Coordinates of C-alpha atoms in Angstrom, one line a residue:
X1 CA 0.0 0.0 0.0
X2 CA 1.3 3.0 -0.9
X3 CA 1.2 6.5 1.1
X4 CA 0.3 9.8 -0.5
X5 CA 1.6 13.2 0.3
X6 CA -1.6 14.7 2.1
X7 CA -4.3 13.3 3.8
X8 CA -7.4 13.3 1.7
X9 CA -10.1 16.3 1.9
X10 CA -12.9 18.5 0.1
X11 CA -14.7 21.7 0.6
X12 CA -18.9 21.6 -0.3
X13 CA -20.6 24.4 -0.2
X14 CA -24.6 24.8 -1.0
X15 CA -25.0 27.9 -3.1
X16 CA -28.8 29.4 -3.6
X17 CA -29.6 31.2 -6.8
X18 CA -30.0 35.2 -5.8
X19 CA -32.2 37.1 -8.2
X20 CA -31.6 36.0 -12.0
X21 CA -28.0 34.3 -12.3
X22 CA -26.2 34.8 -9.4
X23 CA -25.4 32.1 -6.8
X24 CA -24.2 33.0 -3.4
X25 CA -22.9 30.9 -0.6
X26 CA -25.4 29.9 2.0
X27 CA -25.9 27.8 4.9
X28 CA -26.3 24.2 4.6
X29 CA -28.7 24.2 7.6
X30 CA -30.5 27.3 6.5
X31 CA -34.3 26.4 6.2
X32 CA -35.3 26.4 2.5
X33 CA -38.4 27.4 0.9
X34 CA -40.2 26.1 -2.3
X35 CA -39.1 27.3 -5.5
X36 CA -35.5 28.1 -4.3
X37 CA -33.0 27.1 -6.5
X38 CA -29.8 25.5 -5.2
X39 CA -26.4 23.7 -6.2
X40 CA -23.5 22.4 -4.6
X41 CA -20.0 23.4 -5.3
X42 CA -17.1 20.3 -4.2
X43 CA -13.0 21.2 -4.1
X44 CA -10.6 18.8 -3.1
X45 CA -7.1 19.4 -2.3
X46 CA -5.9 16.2 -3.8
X47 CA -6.5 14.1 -7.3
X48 CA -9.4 11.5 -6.5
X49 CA -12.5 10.4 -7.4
X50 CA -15.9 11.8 -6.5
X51 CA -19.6 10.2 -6.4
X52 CA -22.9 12.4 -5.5
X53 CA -26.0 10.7 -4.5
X54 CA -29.3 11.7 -3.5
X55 CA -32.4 10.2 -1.6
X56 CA -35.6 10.4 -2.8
X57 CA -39.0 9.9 -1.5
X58 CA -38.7 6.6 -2.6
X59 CA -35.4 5.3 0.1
X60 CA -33.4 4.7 -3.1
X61 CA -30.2 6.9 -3.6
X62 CA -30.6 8.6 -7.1
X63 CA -26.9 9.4 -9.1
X64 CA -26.0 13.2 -9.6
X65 CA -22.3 12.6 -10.1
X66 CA -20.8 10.9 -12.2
X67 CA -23.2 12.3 -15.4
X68 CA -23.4 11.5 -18.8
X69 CA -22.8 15.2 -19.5
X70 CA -19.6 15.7 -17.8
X71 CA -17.0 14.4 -19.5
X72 CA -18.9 11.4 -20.5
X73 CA -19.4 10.4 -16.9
X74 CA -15.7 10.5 -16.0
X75 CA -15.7 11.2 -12.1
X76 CA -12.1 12.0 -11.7
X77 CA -11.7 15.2 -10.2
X78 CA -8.0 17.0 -10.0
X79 CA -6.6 19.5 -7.2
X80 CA -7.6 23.0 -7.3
X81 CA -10.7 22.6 -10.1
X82 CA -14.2 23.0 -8.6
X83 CA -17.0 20.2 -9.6
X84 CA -20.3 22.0 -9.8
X85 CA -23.3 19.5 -8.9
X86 CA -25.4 19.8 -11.7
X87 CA -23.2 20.8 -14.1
X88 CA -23.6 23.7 -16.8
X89 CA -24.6 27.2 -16.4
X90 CA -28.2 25.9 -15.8
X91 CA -27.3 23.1 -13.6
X92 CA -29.7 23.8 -10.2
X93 CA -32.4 22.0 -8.1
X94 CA -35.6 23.0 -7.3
X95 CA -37.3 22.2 -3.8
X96 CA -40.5 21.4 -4.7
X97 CA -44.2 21.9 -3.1
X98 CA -43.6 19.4 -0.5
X99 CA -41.7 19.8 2.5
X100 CA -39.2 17.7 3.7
X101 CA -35.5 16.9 3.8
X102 CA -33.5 16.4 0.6
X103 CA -30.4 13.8 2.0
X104 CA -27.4 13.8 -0.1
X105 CA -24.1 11.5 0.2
X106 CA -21.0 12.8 -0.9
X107 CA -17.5 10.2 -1.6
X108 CA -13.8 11.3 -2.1
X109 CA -11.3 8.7 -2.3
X110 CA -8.3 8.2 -3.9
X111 CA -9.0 5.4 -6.3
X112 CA -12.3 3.9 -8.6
X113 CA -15.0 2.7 -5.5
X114 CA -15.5 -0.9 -6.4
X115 CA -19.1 -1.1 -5.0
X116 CA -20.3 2.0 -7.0
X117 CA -19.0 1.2 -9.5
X118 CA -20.5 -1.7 -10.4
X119 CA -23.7 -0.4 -9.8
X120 CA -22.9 3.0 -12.2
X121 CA -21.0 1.8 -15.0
X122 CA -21.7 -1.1 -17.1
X123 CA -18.5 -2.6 -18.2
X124 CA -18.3 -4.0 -21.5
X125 CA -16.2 -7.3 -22.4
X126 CA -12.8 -6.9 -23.0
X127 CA -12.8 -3.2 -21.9
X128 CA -10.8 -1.3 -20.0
X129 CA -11.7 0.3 -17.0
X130 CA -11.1 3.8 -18.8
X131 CA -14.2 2.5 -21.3
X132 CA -17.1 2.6 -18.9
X133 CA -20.2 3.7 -20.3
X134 CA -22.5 5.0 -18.0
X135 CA -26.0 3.2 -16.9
X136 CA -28.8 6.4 -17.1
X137 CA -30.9 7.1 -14.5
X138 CA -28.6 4.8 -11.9
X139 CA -30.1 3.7 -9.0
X140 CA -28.4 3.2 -5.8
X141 CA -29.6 0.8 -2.7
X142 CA -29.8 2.0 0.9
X143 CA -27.5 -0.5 1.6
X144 CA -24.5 0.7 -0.4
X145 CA -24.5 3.5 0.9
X146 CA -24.9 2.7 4.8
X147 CA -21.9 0.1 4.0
X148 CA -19.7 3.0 3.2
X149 CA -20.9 4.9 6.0
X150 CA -20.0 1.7 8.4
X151 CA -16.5 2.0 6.7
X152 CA -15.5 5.5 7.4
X153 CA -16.4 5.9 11.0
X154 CA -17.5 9.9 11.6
X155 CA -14.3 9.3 14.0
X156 CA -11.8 9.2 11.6
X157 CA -12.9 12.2 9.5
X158 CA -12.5 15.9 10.9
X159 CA -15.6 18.3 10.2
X160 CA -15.1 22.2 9.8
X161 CA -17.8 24.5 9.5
X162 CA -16.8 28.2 8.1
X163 CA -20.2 30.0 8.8
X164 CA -18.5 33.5 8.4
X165 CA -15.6 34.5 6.5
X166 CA -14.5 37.6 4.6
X167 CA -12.4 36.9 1.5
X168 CA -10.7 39.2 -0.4
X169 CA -10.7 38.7 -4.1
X170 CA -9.3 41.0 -7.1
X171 CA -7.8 43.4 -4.9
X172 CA -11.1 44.7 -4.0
X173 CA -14.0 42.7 -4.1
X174 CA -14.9 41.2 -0.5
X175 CA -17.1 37.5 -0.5
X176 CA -18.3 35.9 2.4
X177 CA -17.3 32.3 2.4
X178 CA -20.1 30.0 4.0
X179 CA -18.6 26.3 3.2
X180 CA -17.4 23.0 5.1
X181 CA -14.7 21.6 5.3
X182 CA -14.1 17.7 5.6
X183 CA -10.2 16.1 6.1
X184 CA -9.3 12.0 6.6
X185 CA -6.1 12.5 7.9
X186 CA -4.9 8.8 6.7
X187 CA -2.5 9.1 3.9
X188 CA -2.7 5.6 2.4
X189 CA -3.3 5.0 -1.0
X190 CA -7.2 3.9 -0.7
X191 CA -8.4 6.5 1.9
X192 CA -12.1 7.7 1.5
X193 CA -14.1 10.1 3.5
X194 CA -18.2 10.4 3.0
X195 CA -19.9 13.4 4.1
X196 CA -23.7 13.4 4.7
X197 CA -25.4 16.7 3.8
X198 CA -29.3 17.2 4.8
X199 CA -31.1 20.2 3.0
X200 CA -34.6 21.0 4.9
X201 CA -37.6 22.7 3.3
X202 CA -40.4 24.3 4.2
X203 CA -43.5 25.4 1.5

């Protein structure tokens, strides 16, 4: 087993549409209302590869990332670029009518996720691992995704919440930074952290 250079970690943070384009940073706990539209930003601070799920009302966990329309549902994501969850200037969710809690289930780690994997990509005979073609509309069990919670005990994984945080940007435009932050300190070549994230809504 190897050891890398840094332990593993990412920084999510939920951004909510203000007026026609712009997205701002905004609490993760914040109380949503219907109609608000919202996505989620992910950095890493090391190569690795990166899976998004959802719950819906179902109990099944529903793909967001990998996608088809992201470079062909490659999930790889490098150091220092930012994964935008959906992707594309019109990438957003909506919170719908009905109230509730929308659950999400975010893993880094360092290499492919075997279990995922299988369940995502459809591999055809002969090909290589970098030929995936990707299975739409994916479902994930409950099961999966609690196994990989087992694995990665909250112990292990150090949590950092930045509710308030002036940034200076372009010499003199000021942004408040509203993100978390999530580190495994182990440095070994198949480290994973997974990071729950709960969105609430009211009507």
């Amino acid at each position: 087993m190897t050891v890398a250079n840094v332990p593993l970690g990412l920084r999510y943070s939920v951004m909510k549409r203000e007026g026609s384009v712009k997205f701002g940073e905004v609490d993760p706990d914040s109380n949503f209302r219907s109609g608000d539209r919202i996505r989620l930003n992910v950095d890493t601070n090391t190569p690795g590869y990166l899976y998004v799920v959802m719950q819906g009302s179902s109990g099944n966990w529903r793909l967001l990332f990998p996608s088809a329309d992201v470079e062909g549902g490659n999930n790889r994501i490098e150091k220092g670029t930012s994964q935008q969850i959906p992707a594309g200037d019109k990438g957003q969710f909506v919170f719908d009518e009905q109230s509730g809690t929308e659950k999400l289930f975010l893993v880094l780690s360092r290499r492919p996720e075997a279990d995922l994997d299988k369940l995502i990509y459809s591999i055809t005979g002969g090909a290589s691992s970098s030929d995936r073609t990707l299975i739409a509309e994916a479902r994930i069990g409950g099961d999966v995704v609690n196994r990989l919670r087992e694995e990665v005990k909250s112990r292990d994984l150090v949590f950092e919440k930045v509710d308030e945080m002036a940034i200076q940007t372009n010499g003199s435009e000021v942004r408040t930074e509203k993100a978390t932050y999530v580190v495994n300190p182990s440095r070994t070549d198949d480290a994973r952290l997974v990071v729950d994230v709960a969105l609430k809504h009211n009507k």
